[in-house]
Each structure stands twice: as C-alpha cells, then as structure tokens.
mmCIF file of C-alpha atoms and ligand atoms in Angstrom:
data_model
loop_
_atom_site.group_PDB
_atom_site.id
_atom_site.type_symbol
_atom_site.label_atom_id
_atom_site.label_comp_id
_atom_site.label_asym_id
_atom_site.label_seq_id
_atom_site.Cartn_x
_atom_site.Cartn_y
_atom_site.Cartn_z
ATOM 1 C CA UNK F 70 117.521 96.175 87.696
ATOM 2 C CA UNK F 71 120.403 96.134 90.474
ATOM 3 C CA UNK F 72 124.229 95.739 89.595
ATOM 4 C CA UNK F 73 126.337 94.309 93.077
ATOM 5 C CA UNK F 74 129.413 95.234 92.570
ATOM 6 C CA UNK F 75 132.615 92.981 92.987
ATOM 7 C CA UNK F 76 134.634 93.617 96.836
ATOM 8 C CA UNK F 77 137.015 96.026 97.126
ATOM 9 C CA UNK F 78 136.377 97.858 93.809
ATOM 10 C CA UNK F 79 137.367 102.113 94.532
ATOM 11 C CA UNK F 80 135.083 104.669 94.736
ATOM 12 C CA UNK F 81 135.999 106.157 91.394
ATOM 13 C CA UNK F 82 135.530 103.036 89.187
ATOM 14 C CA UNK F 83 132.370 103.080 90.603
ATOM 15 C CA UNK F 84 131.398 107.011 89.668
ATOM 16 C CA UNK F 85 132.095 106.684 86.660
ATOM 17 C CA UNK F 86 130.120 103.448 86.199
ATOM 18 C CA UNK F 87 127.138 105.286 87.808
ATOM 19 C CA UNK F 88 127.181 108.364 85.624
ATOM 20 C CA UNK F 89 127.746 105.946 82.368
ATOM 21 C CA UNK F 90 123.793 105.180 83.442
ATOM 22 C CA UNK F 91 122.862 108.641 84.282
ATOM 23 C CA UNK F 92 124.096 109.656 80.962
ATOM 24 C CA UNK F 93 121.814 107.012 79.309
ATOM 25 C CA UNK F 94 118.785 108.613 81.380
ATOM 26 C CA UNK F 95 118.454 106.529 84.313
ATOM 27 C CA UNK F 96 118.037 107.552 88.237
ATOM 28 C CA UNK F 97 120.521 105.606 90.410
ATOM 29 C CA UNK F 98 120.455 104.387 93.790
ATOM 30 C CA UNK F 99 124.059 103.915 95.749
ATOM 31 C CA UNK F 100 123.886 101.204 98.550
ATOM 32 C CA UNK F 101 127.201 100.667 100.088
ATOM 33 C CA UNK F 102 126.935 98.408 102.647
ATOM 34 C CA UNK F 103 130.317 96.756 104.871
ATOM 35 C CA UNK F 104 130.552 93.929 102.948
ATOM 36 C CA UNK F 105 128.839 94.952 99.290
ATOM 37 C CA UNK F 106 128.265 97.758 97.130
ATOM 38 C CA UNK F 107 125.041 97.812 94.841
ATOM 39 C CA UNK F 108 124.040 100.190 92.033
ATOM 40 C CA UNK F 109 120.264 100.093 91.613
ATOM 41 C CA UNK F 110 118.757 101.759 88.268
ATOM 42 C CA UNK F 111 115.454 103.344 88.319
ATOM 43 C CA UNK F 112 113.614 103.440 84.621
ATOM 44 C CA UNK F 113 112.415 101.565 82.057
ATOM 45 C CA UNK F 114 115.058 98.932 82.051
ATOM 46 C CA UNK F 115 113.475 96.346 80.028
ATOM 47 C CA UNK F 116 115.999 96.692 77.248
ATOM 48 C CA UNK F 117 119.123 96.535 79.154
ATOM 49 C CA UNK F 118 120.740 93.195 78.660
ATOM 50 C CA UNK F 119 121.717 92.318 82.001
ATOM 51 C CA UNK F 120 124.149 88.959 80.484
ATOM 52 C CA UNK F 121 125.985 91.887 78.614
ATOM 53 C CA UNK F 122 126.812 94.584 81.414
ATOM 54 C CA UNK F 123 127.906 92.034 83.704
ATOM 55 C CA UNK F 124 130.431 90.852 80.669
ATOM 56 C CA UNK F 125 131.554 93.586 80.041
ATOM 57 C CA UNK F 126 131.927 95.767 82.991
ATOM 58 C CA UNK F 127 134.314 93.732 85.466
ATOM 59 C CA UNK F 128 133.585 95.215 88.302
ATOM 60 C CA UNK F 129 129.949 94.377 88.299
ATOM 61 C CA UNK F 130 129.933 90.973 89.905
ATOM 62 C CA UNK F 131 126.476 90.223 89.153
ATOM 63 C CA UNK F 132 122.968 91.617 88.142
ATOM 64 C CA UNK F 133 119.536 91.111 89.065
ATOM 65 C CA UNK F 134 116.147 92.246 88.231
ATOM 66 C CA UNK F 135 114.270 94.312 90.696
ATOM 67 C CA UNK F 136 110.138 93.812 90.043
ATOM 68 C CA UNK F 137 109.056 95.761 93.257
ATOM 69 C CA UNK F 138 108.219 99.086 93.795
ATOM 70 C CA UNK F 139 110.035 99.326 97.019
ATOM 71 C CA UNK F 140 114.311 99.419 95.834
ATOM 72 C CA UNK F 141 116.080 101.547 98.162
ATOM 73 C CA UNK F 142 114.376 99.723 100.832
ATOM 74 C CA UNK F 143 114.898 96.484 99.544
ATOM 75 C CA UNK F 144 117.126 93.587 100.621
ATOM 76 C CA UNK F 145 118.015 92.398 97.156
ATOM 77 C CA UNK F 146 119.330 95.970 96.679
ATOM 78 C CA UNK F 147 121.270 96.709 100.122
ATOM 79 C CA UNK F 148 122.223 93.235 101.686
ATOM 80 C CA UNK F 149 124.032 93.988 104.878
ATOM 81 C CA UNK F 150 121.193 95.444 107.917
ATOM 82 C CA UNK F 151 121.032 98.491 108.600
ATOM 83 C CA UNK F 152 121.463 99.515 112.093
ATOM 84 C CA UNK F 153 119.598 102.066 112.728
ATOM 85 C CA UNK F 154 122.034 105.088 115.249
ATOM 86 C CA UNK F 155 120.375 107.678 117.434
ATOM 87 C CA UNK F 156 122.685 109.498 119.090
ATOM 88 C CA UNK F 157 125.075 105.674 119.904
ATOM 89 C CA UNK F 158 121.694 104.353 120.862
ATOM 90 C CA UNK F 159 121.279 101.422 118.235
ATOM 91 C CA UNK F 160 118.216 99.758 116.406
ATOM 92 C CA UNK F 161 119.129 96.625 114.713
ATOM 93 C CA UNK F 162 121.115 93.201 114.403
ATOM 94 C CA UNK F 163 122.703 92.869 117.590
ATOM 95 C CA UNK F 164 120.100 94.741 119.498
ATOM 96 C CA UNK F 165 117.118 94.707 120.871
ATOM 97 C CA UNK F 166 115.972 98.517 121.610
ATOM 98 C CA UNK F 167 112.670 99.205 123.528
ATOM 99 C CA UNK F 168 111.372 101.998 123.540
ATOM 100 C CA UNK F 169 108.931 103.482 126.333
ATOM 101 C CA UNK F 170 106.467 106.597 128.046
ATOM 102 C CA UNK F 171 103.368 107.609 127.666
ATOM 103 C CA UNK F 172 100.620 107.864 124.664
ATOM 104 C CA UNK F 173 100.712 111.442 125.398
ATOM 105 C CA UNK F 174 102.886 114.227 127.178
ATOM 106 C CA UNK F 175 100.572 115.682 129.879
ATOM 107 C CA UNK F 176 103.023 117.717 132.924
ATOM 108 C CA UNK F 177 106.601 117.804 133.137
ATOM 109 C CA UNK F 178 106.150 116.092 136.146
ATOM 110 C CA UNK F 179 104.554 112.636 134.275
ATOM 111 C CA UNK F 180 106.776 113.015 131.813
ATOM 112 C CA UNK F 181 110.069 113.457 133.625
ATOM 113 C CA UNK F 182 108.817 110.605 136.288
ATOM 114 C CA UNK F 183 108.035 108.335 133.453
ATOM 115 C CA UNK F 184 111.278 109.098 131.233
ATOM 116 C CA UNK F 185 113.914 108.535 134.920
ATOM 117 C CA UNK F 186 111.948 104.879 135.587
ATOM 118 C CA UNK F 187 111.994 103.957 132.038
ATOM 119 C CA UNK F 188 115.170 104.667 131.544
ATOM 120 C CA UNK F 189 115.786 102.910 135.074
ATOM 121 C CA UNK F 190 114.568 99.689 133.676
ATOM 122 C CA UNK F 191 116.362 99.716 130.825
ATOM 123 C CA UNK F 192 114.674 101.970 128.060
ATOM 124 C CA UNK F 193 116.651 103.221 125.725
ATOM 125 C CA UNK F 194 114.613 106.073 123.627
ATOM 126 C CA UNK F 195 111.117 107.902 125.480
ATOM 127 C CA UNK F 196 108.404 108.030 123.556
ATOM 128 C CA UNK F 197 105.398 110.694 124.100
ATOM 129 C CA UNK F 198 102.457 112.121 121.797
ATOM 130 C CA UNK F 199 102.862 116.442 121.780
ATOM 131 C CA UNK F 200 100.625 116.185 118.649
ATOM 132 C CA UNK F 201 97.896 113.378 118.973
ATOM 133 C CA UNK F 202 95.891 111.845 116.218
ATOM 134 C CA UNK F 203 92.608 111.114 117.940
ATOM 135 C CA UNK F 204 89.425 109.857 116.406
ATOM 136 C CA UNK F 205 87.301 111.922 118.235
ATOM 137 C CA UNK F 206 88.128 115.825 117.903
ATOM 138 C CA UNK F 207 86.493 116.079 121.578
ATOM 139 C CA UNK F 208 89.076 114.172 122.689
ATOM 140 C CA UNK F 209 92.865 115.507 124.488
ATOM 141 C CA UNK F 210 94.555 116.698 121.800
ATOM 142 C CA UNK F 211 97.954 116.620 123.222
ATOM 143 C CA UNK F 212 99.573 119.103 124.922
ATOM 144 C CA UNK F 213 101.527 120.178 120.968
ATOM 145 C CA UNK F 214 104.565 122.904 121.456
ATOM 146 C CA UNK F 215 104.259 122.391 125.288
ATOM 147 C CA UNK F 216 104.571 119.246 124.935
ATOM 148 C CA UNK F 217 107.363 118.923 122.902
ATOM 149 C CA UNK F 218 109.354 121.404 125.122
ATOM 150 C CA UNK F 219 108.821 118.807 128.297
ATOM 151 C CA UNK F 220 109.826 116.262 126.469
ATOM 152 C CA UNK F 221 113.202 118.088 125.558
ATOM 153 C CA UNK F 222 113.443 118.469 129.467
ATOM 154 C CA UNK F 223 112.671 114.792 129.876
ATOM 155 C CA UNK F 224 115.642 114.582 127.678
ATOM 156 C CA UNK F 225 117.861 117.022 129.373
ATOM 157 C CA UNK F 226 117.612 114.743 132.855
ATOM 158 C CA UNK F 227 117.869 111.432 131.661
ATOM 159 C CA UNK F 228 119.784 111.898 128.507
ATOM 160 C CA UNK F 229 117.306 109.334 126.578
ATOM 161 C CA UNK F 230 116.769 110.424 123.118
ATOM 162 C CA UNK F 231 113.048 111.382 122.383
ATOM 163 C CA UNK F 232 110.584 109.546 119.775
ATOM 164 C CA UNK F 233 107.368 111.840 119.010
ATOM 165 C CA UNK F 234 104.744 111.541 116.672
ATOM 166 C CA UNK F 235 104.849 114.641 113.705
ATOM 167 C CA UNK F 236 101.321 115.083 112.273
ATOM 168 C CA UNK F 237 101.796 117.630 109.261
ATOM 169 C CA UNK F 238 104.241 119.095 106.988
ATOM 170 C CA UNK F 239 103.463 122.663 108.858
ATOM 171 C CA UNK F 240 104.971 121.379 111.329
ATOM 172 C CA UNK F 241 108.722 120.428 110.123
ATOM 173 C CA UNK F 242 110.138 123.564 112.010
ATOM 174 C CA UNK F 243 108.865 122.560 115.345
ATOM 175 C CA UNK F 244 110.949 119.220 114.829
ATOM 176 C CA UNK F 245 114.048 119.788 113.928
ATOM 177 C CA UNK F 246 115.591 119.371 117.583
ATOM 178 C CA UNK F 247 113.293 115.906 118.171
ATOM 179 C CA UNK F 248 115.454 112.799 118.151
ATOM 180 C CA UNK F 249 113.285 110.467 115.958
ATOM 181 C CA UNK F 250 110.309 111.535 113.975
ATOM 182 C CA UNK F 251 107.314 109.161 114.249
ATOM 183 C CA UNK F 252 104.906 108.882 111.523
ATOM 184 C CA UNK F 253 102.037 107.369 112.384
ATOM 185 C CA UNK F 254 99.700 104.748 111.127
ATOM 186 C CA UNK F 255 96.794 107.272 110.066
ATOM 187 C CA UNK F 256 99.591 108.993 107.945
ATOM 188 C CA UNK F 257 101.554 106.203 106.526
ATOM 189 C CA UNK F 258 100.280 106.591 103.392
ATOM 190 C CA UNK F 259 100.377 110.735 103.447
ATOM 191 C CA UNK F 260 102.868 110.892 100.610
ATOM 192 C CA UNK F 261 103.422 114.796 101.288
ATOM 193 C CA UNK F 262 104.441 114.267 104.839
ATOM 194 C CA UNK F 263 106.688 111.386 103.995
ATOM 195 C CA UNK F 264 108.598 113.072 101.591
ATOM 196 C CA UNK F 265 108.785 116.142 103.667
ATOM 197 C CA UNK F 266 110.158 114.157 106.585
ATOM 198 C CA UNK F 267 112.164 112.400 104.701
ATOM 199 C CA UNK F 268 113.928 115.527 102.923
ATOM 200 C CA UNK F 269 114.652 116.398 106.827
ATOM 201 C CA UNK F 270 117.207 113.478 106.762
ATOM 202 C CA UNK F 271 116.198 112.651 110.510
ATOM 203 C CA UNK F 272 115.717 108.904 112.075
ATOM 204 C CA UNK F 273 112.085 108.459 111.425
ATOM 205 C CA UNK F 274 109.856 105.737 112.956
ATOM 206 C CA UNK F 275 107.535 104.886 110.337
ATOM 207 C CA UNK F 276 104.563 102.852 111.846
ATOM 208 C CA UNK F 277 102.183 100.429 109.268
ATOM 209 C CA UNK F 278 99.104 101.830 108.170
ATOM 210 C CA UNK F 279 96.107 99.809 110.161
ATOM 211 C CA UNK F 280 94.848 98.712 106.836
ATOM 212 C CA UNK F 281 97.995 98.548 104.497
ATOM 213 C CA UNK F 282 99.559 95.389 103.340
ATOM 214 C CA UNK F 283 103.416 94.895 103.889
ATOM 215 C CA UNK F 284 104.400 96.351 100.177
ATOM 216 C CA UNK F 285 102.272 99.196 100.702
ATOM 217 C CA UNK F 286 104.425 99.528 103.943
ATOM 218 C CA UNK F 287 107.546 99.249 102.496
ATOM 219 C CA UNK F 288 106.677 101.756 99.621
ATOM 220 C CA UNK F 289 106.006 103.996 102.287
ATOM 221 C CA UNK F 290 109.559 103.611 103.548
ATOM 222 C CA UNK F 291 110.859 103.987 99.938
ATOM 223 C CA UNK F 292 109.084 107.215 99.878
ATOM 224 C CA UNK F 293 111.160 108.478 102.985
ATOM 225 C CA UNK F 294 114.494 106.871 101.506
ATOM 226 C CA UNK F 295 114.154 108.298 98.447
ATOM 227 C CA UNK F 296 113.478 111.514 100.105
ATOM 228 C CA UNK F 297 116.973 111.593 101.765
ATOM 229 C CA UNK F 298 116.092 109.251 105.044
ATOM 230 C CA UNK F 299 118.722 107.134 105.634
ATOM 231 C CA UNK F 300 117.745 106.145 109.081
ATOM 232 C CA UNK F 301 113.884 104.236 109.151
ATOM 233 C CA UNK F 302 112.888 101.788 111.659
ATOM 234 C CA UNK F 303 109.668 99.903 110.520
ATOM 235 C CA UNK F 304 107.254 99.266 113.189
ATOM 236 C CA UNK F 305 104.082 96.687 113.372
ATOM 237 C CA UNK F 306 101.683 98.187 115.078
ATOM 238 C CA UNK F 307 98.270 95.941 114.543
ATOM 239 C CA UNK F 308 96.246 95.909 111.680
ATOM 240 C CA UNK F 309 92.093 96.149 111.295
ATOM 241 C CA UNK F 310 90.606 92.758 111.357
ATOM 242 C CA UNK F 311 87.038 91.334 112.258
ATOM 243 C CA UNK F 312 88.480 90.822 115.842
ATOM 244 C CA UNK F 313 86.666 92.985 117.993
ATOM 245 C CA UNK F 314 88.043 91.963 121.511
ATOM 246 C CA UNK F 315 91.624 93.772 120.778
ATOM 247 C CA UNK F 316 91.768 96.621 119.512
ATOM 248 C CA UNK F 317 94.074 95.632 116.170
ATOM 249 C CA UNK F 318 95.409 92.246 115.043
ATOM 250 C CA UNK F 319 99.001 92.087 115.864
ATOM 251 C CA UNK F 320 101.040 90.602 112.373
ATOM 252 C CA UNK F 321 103.796 89.340 113.809
ATOM 253 C CA UNK F 322 104.378 87.065 110.610
ATOM 254 C CA UNK F 323 104.642 90.593 109.197
ATOM 255 C CA UNK F 324 107.887 91.042 111.316
ATOM 256 C CA UNK F 325 109.310 88.358 109.729
ATOM 257 C CA UNK F 326 108.624 89.093 106.496
ATOM 258 C CA UNK F 327 109.738 92.566 106.873
ATOM 259 C CA UNK F 328 112.920 91.727 107.886
ATOM 260 C CA UNK F 329 113.300 89.119 104.680
ATOM 261 C CA UNK F 330 112.423 91.478 102.119
ATOM 262 C CA UNK F 331 114.070 94.639 103.201
ATOM 263 C CA UNK F 332 117.447 95.890 105.288
ATOM 264 C CA UNK F 333 115.345 98.119 107.576
ATOM 265 C CA UNK F 334 115.174 97.516 111.743
ATOM 266 C CA UNK F 335 111.703 96.408 112.320
ATOM 267 C CA UNK F 336 110.051 97.236 116.366
ATOM 268 C CA UNK F 337 106.625 95.907 117.445
ATOM 269 C CA UNK F 338 103.891 97.815 119.092
ATOM 270 C CA UNK F 339 102.175 95.653 121.525
ATOM 271 C CA UNK F 340 100.283 98.572 123.183
ATOM 272 C CA UNK F 341 98.439 99.505 120.081
ATOM 273 C CA UNK F 342 98.504 96.680 118.800
ATOM 274 C CA UNK F 343 96.299 95.052 121.465
ATOM 275 C CA UNK F 344 94.681 98.148 123.564
ATOM 276 C CA UNK F 345 94.817 95.326 126.514
ATOM 277 C CA UNK F 346 97.331 96.172 129.249
ATOM 278 C CA UNK F 347 98.002 92.171 130.296
ATOM 279 C CA UNK F 348 98.580 91.175 126.718
ATOM 280 C CA UNK F 349 101.666 93.669 125.776
ATOM 281 C CA UNK F 350 103.832 91.555 128.193
ATOM 282 C CA UNK F 351 102.863 88.128 126.332
ATOM 283 C CA UNK F 352 103.146 89.786 123.078
ATOM 284 C CA UNK F 353 106.792 91.770 123.962
ATOM 285 C CA UNK F 354 108.229 88.148 124.256
ATOM 286 C CA UNK F 355 106.369 86.875 121.290
ATOM 287 C CA UNK F 356 108.099 89.601 119.483
ATOM 288 C CA UNK F 357 111.487 89.215 120.360
ATOM 289 C CA UNK F 358 111.067 85.341 119.790
ATOM 290 C CA UNK F 359 110.355 85.661 116.327
ATOM 291 C CA UNK F 360 112.960 88.552 115.505
ATOM 292 C CA UNK F 361 112.023 91.501 116.158
ATOM 293 C CA UNK F 362 114.928 94.727 116.865
ATOM 294 C CA UNK F 363 112.906 96.087 119.540
ATOM 295 C CA UNK F 364 109.230 97.180 121.193
ATOM 296 C CA UNK F 365 107.541 100.723 121.467
ATOM 297 C CA UNK F 366 105.645 100.300 124.568
ATOM 298 C CA UNK F 367 103.257 102.637 126.110
ATOM 299 C CA UNK F 368 103.621 102.948 130.065
ATOM 300 C CA UNK F 369 102.769 105.574 132.823
ATOM 301 C CA UNK F 370 103.105 106.462 135.823
ATOM 302 C CA UNK F 371 99.436 106.461 136.617
ATOM 303 C CA UNK F 372 97.429 104.764 134.191
ATOM 304 C CA UNK F 373 94.279 105.009 135.598
ATOM 305 C CA UNK F 374 94.549 108.731 135.299
ATOM 306 C CA UNK F 375 96.139 108.851 132.080
ATOM 307 C CA UNK F 376 94.405 111.211 129.532
ATOM 308 C CA UNK F 377 94.755 109.080 126.426
ATOM 309 C CA UNK F 378 95.380 104.670 126.422
ATOM 310 C CA UNK F 379 95.611 104.442 130.131
ATOM 311 C CA UNK F 380 93.882 100.401 129.181
ATOM 312 C CA UNK F 381 96.661 99.738 127.226
ATOM 313 C CA UNK F 382 99.704 101.431 129.202
ATOM 314 C CA UNK F 383 101.705 99.517 131.505
ATOM 315 C CA UNK F 384 102.348 101.175 135.246
ATOM 316 C CA UNK F 385 106.051 101.567 135.863
ATOM 317 C CA UNK F 386 106.595 98.142 137.975
ATOM 318 C CA UNK F 387 104.809 96.316 135.381
ATOM 319 C CA UNK F 388 107.291 97.935 132.853
ATOM 320 C CA UNK F 389 110.062 96.840 135.052
ATOM 321 C CA UNK F 390 109.067 93.667 135.511
ATOM 322 C CA UNK F 391 108.581 93.193 131.553
ATOM 323 C CA UNK F 392 111.797 94.358 131.105
ATOM 324 C CA UNK F 393 113.928 91.790 133.665
ATOM 325 C CA UNK F 394 112.004 88.972 131.672
ATOM 326 C CA UNK F 395 112.795 90.388 128.360
ATOM 327 C CA UNK F 396 116.700 90.776 129.480
ATOM 328 C CA UNK F 397 116.651 86.908 130.116
ATOM 329 C CA UNK F 398 114.990 86.333 126.831
ATOM 330 C CA UNK F 399 117.137 88.475 124.611
ATOM 331 C CA UNK F 400 120.543 87.472 126.450
ATOM 332 C CA UNK F 401 119.735 83.719 124.637
ATOM 333 C CA UNK F 402 118.869 85.564 121.388
ATOM 334 C CA UNK F 403 122.417 87.134 121.849
ATOM 335 C CA UNK F 404 120.796 90.191 121.867
ATOM 336 C CA UNK F 405 121.540 93.427 123.778
ATOM 337 C CA UNK F 406 118.907 94.766 125.503
HETATM 338 C C1 LIG E 756 100.645 106.507 119.013
HETATM 339 O O1 LIG E 756 101.957 105.810 118.871
HETATM 340 O O2 LIG E 756 100.595 106.953 119.874
HETATM 341 C C2 LIG E 756 99.891 105.968 117.868
HETATM 342 C C3 LIG E 756 99.009 106.837 117.811
HETATM 343 O O3 LIG E 756 100.006 104.579 117.136
HETATM 344 P P1 LIG E 756 99.399 105.007 115.922
HETATM 345 O O4 LIG E 756 99.800 105.877 114.805
HETATM 346 O O5 LIG E 756 99.931 103.292 115.409
HETATM 347 O O6 LIG E 756 97.974 104.270 116.204
HETATM 348 MN MN1 LIG E 757 98.627 105.582 122.481
#
C-alpha cells in the first residue's frame, strides 16, 4: 500500500507518520521525489482501511494498493523519473547516454585506445569486461584483477567512468573503486549477489536475464534497491526465443513497459541482443525511437582480433558514424547525447 503525501508537508510530520506505521509492525519505504513524496507499507496490509487513513491523516493526499512484488522500483511508489548520476554523467530523462568499449579488456594499449576513441565520438562511459562469464570454461575468461587495473588507467587517461561486471560476492572488495557495477544476464537472479552489491550503495547496471520476464527483472531490481542501492540502470539485452539467426531476440516492447512500470532509466544492449555487427546500428536507432535512455555498445580497435565477441563489435569508425547518426535523432527527441 502506498500513501502519496500532500505537497509541502514537512519532514517531521512525514517522520511521525512513518514511525506510527513502524510501531504497528510494518516496514516502510520512503520515496522522496522532486514533486511527490510517498510512503509505501510493506507487510500484510489486507486489514488496513485506506479510506480511513486518508480521512484521519491530513498530510495524505491519496492511497493506493501496490499489488506488484516490486515496490521501491515501481512508478506507483515513485512518480518522478529517476535520473542516475555517475560522477556528473547522467542517465535518465532528457539524456541519451551511450556506454561503449570492448567486450573484454585485453591490454593497456587496447583499452586506452578504445576509451579515447569512443570518448571522442561522444560516449560518456567506458565498458570493458575484466571477469567474463563465458559459456565454455576453455574460452578466454578475462584478465580479472589486471583487467580492473587497466580499466582504471583508461579512466585516468580519459576521465570516462568505468562499467564492468562483478560475477560473485567474493569480488566485492575488488570493486570498491569501480564507478558502475554490471550484473550480467546470467546473474540477474543471483539473489545473494544482488543483496551484496545493493549494500555497496554504488550505481548498478542490471541486465535482464535471457529467460526472465519483465516482472522478474523488476523484482531483481527490487532486491538491489531494498538492500540500499539507489542508482539502478536497467538494461534490455535480448531474450532467448526460437530464433537462431540472431544471438538473442531484442525485446523493444520491454523497454517501453519497463519505463511505464518503473521510474528507473532503461538502456539497450544491441550487441548482445543480436550478436551481429550489421544489426547494431539499426537497432540502436530503434532503441532511441522507443524511448530508451541510452545504449551499451561493444566496440573494438580491431574486432577481427578480439578475444571475445568480435563478430558483434563495431570498429572505432563504425562507432563514430553511428554516434553521428544518433546525435541527429537525439536532438529530435530533445535528448542530450
Ligand atoms: C557483457 O556485457 O559483456 C555480457 C556478458 O552481457 P550479458 O550479461 O548481457 O550476456
Ligand atoms: Mn560481450
């Protein structure tokens, strides 16, 4: 159940209202937006008479039942769009933010060269896998700690914040100095990892599981938020279907639905969604057209030699051309790229 508080009610009054409910045995989520503040009750609310609460508390504008499993990430509880701020780089309403870089960090020369090039083309964050979740144990598994070190060098050289995947809770201490922690598709329902990363309080890029429903995706985001993470970016990266010609099937309707159901920003990964370089550019434009808040795109200085996902990576010139095309379209959508 959620109570929307009237405008201009003071913090102390809201605090007393919250305390009353907690004394009755409920947990609460306090959601403070620019326009609205909401108090969400967690617990068995079946016996709570909503109308009575509204009538007897003049700070409450209206009440609504929240039937979804996810509450803190729900738009019912938080009406304003959340804009995630990563050291001044914004993802959310009014922006179209592009993250780019190689699938895996391979060497200092590679990551620094790619970082400089994607920055010059307009990318605002650098991606690069250090710990790689690979289907085969015999495939390149990433440079691990060394990969994190090289990412930090690339950050120093360019000023781009870095996004990289954490695979399990034992890695938490290694990620203290990482700007955005990626939780990959394979780990979207690793609940212990979600909790541990949520407790770190750092920005998180949460990718949709390849066989996860939109509701499951949002409920995983709820794990993060209820553990303390305020800055979550959702990422649609394609789901498994009967189609074999593409690596996955990009579910663009999910982007629209996620934004209707949740206040969190949503970005699209056309690289893993398709697995095919020539599809990345058209689907990037489609993502912008349906209202995505940004993209994460794999790029490489020499895709033919990439140790991972070369076939879906743009070379640096292709990335630059795509960014030019996106800039024109972002301006029409009144989004800052
Ligand atoms: C990745 O971004 O490198 C990756 C492995 O993505 P996903 O988890 O979406 O497969
Ligand atoms: Mn990849």
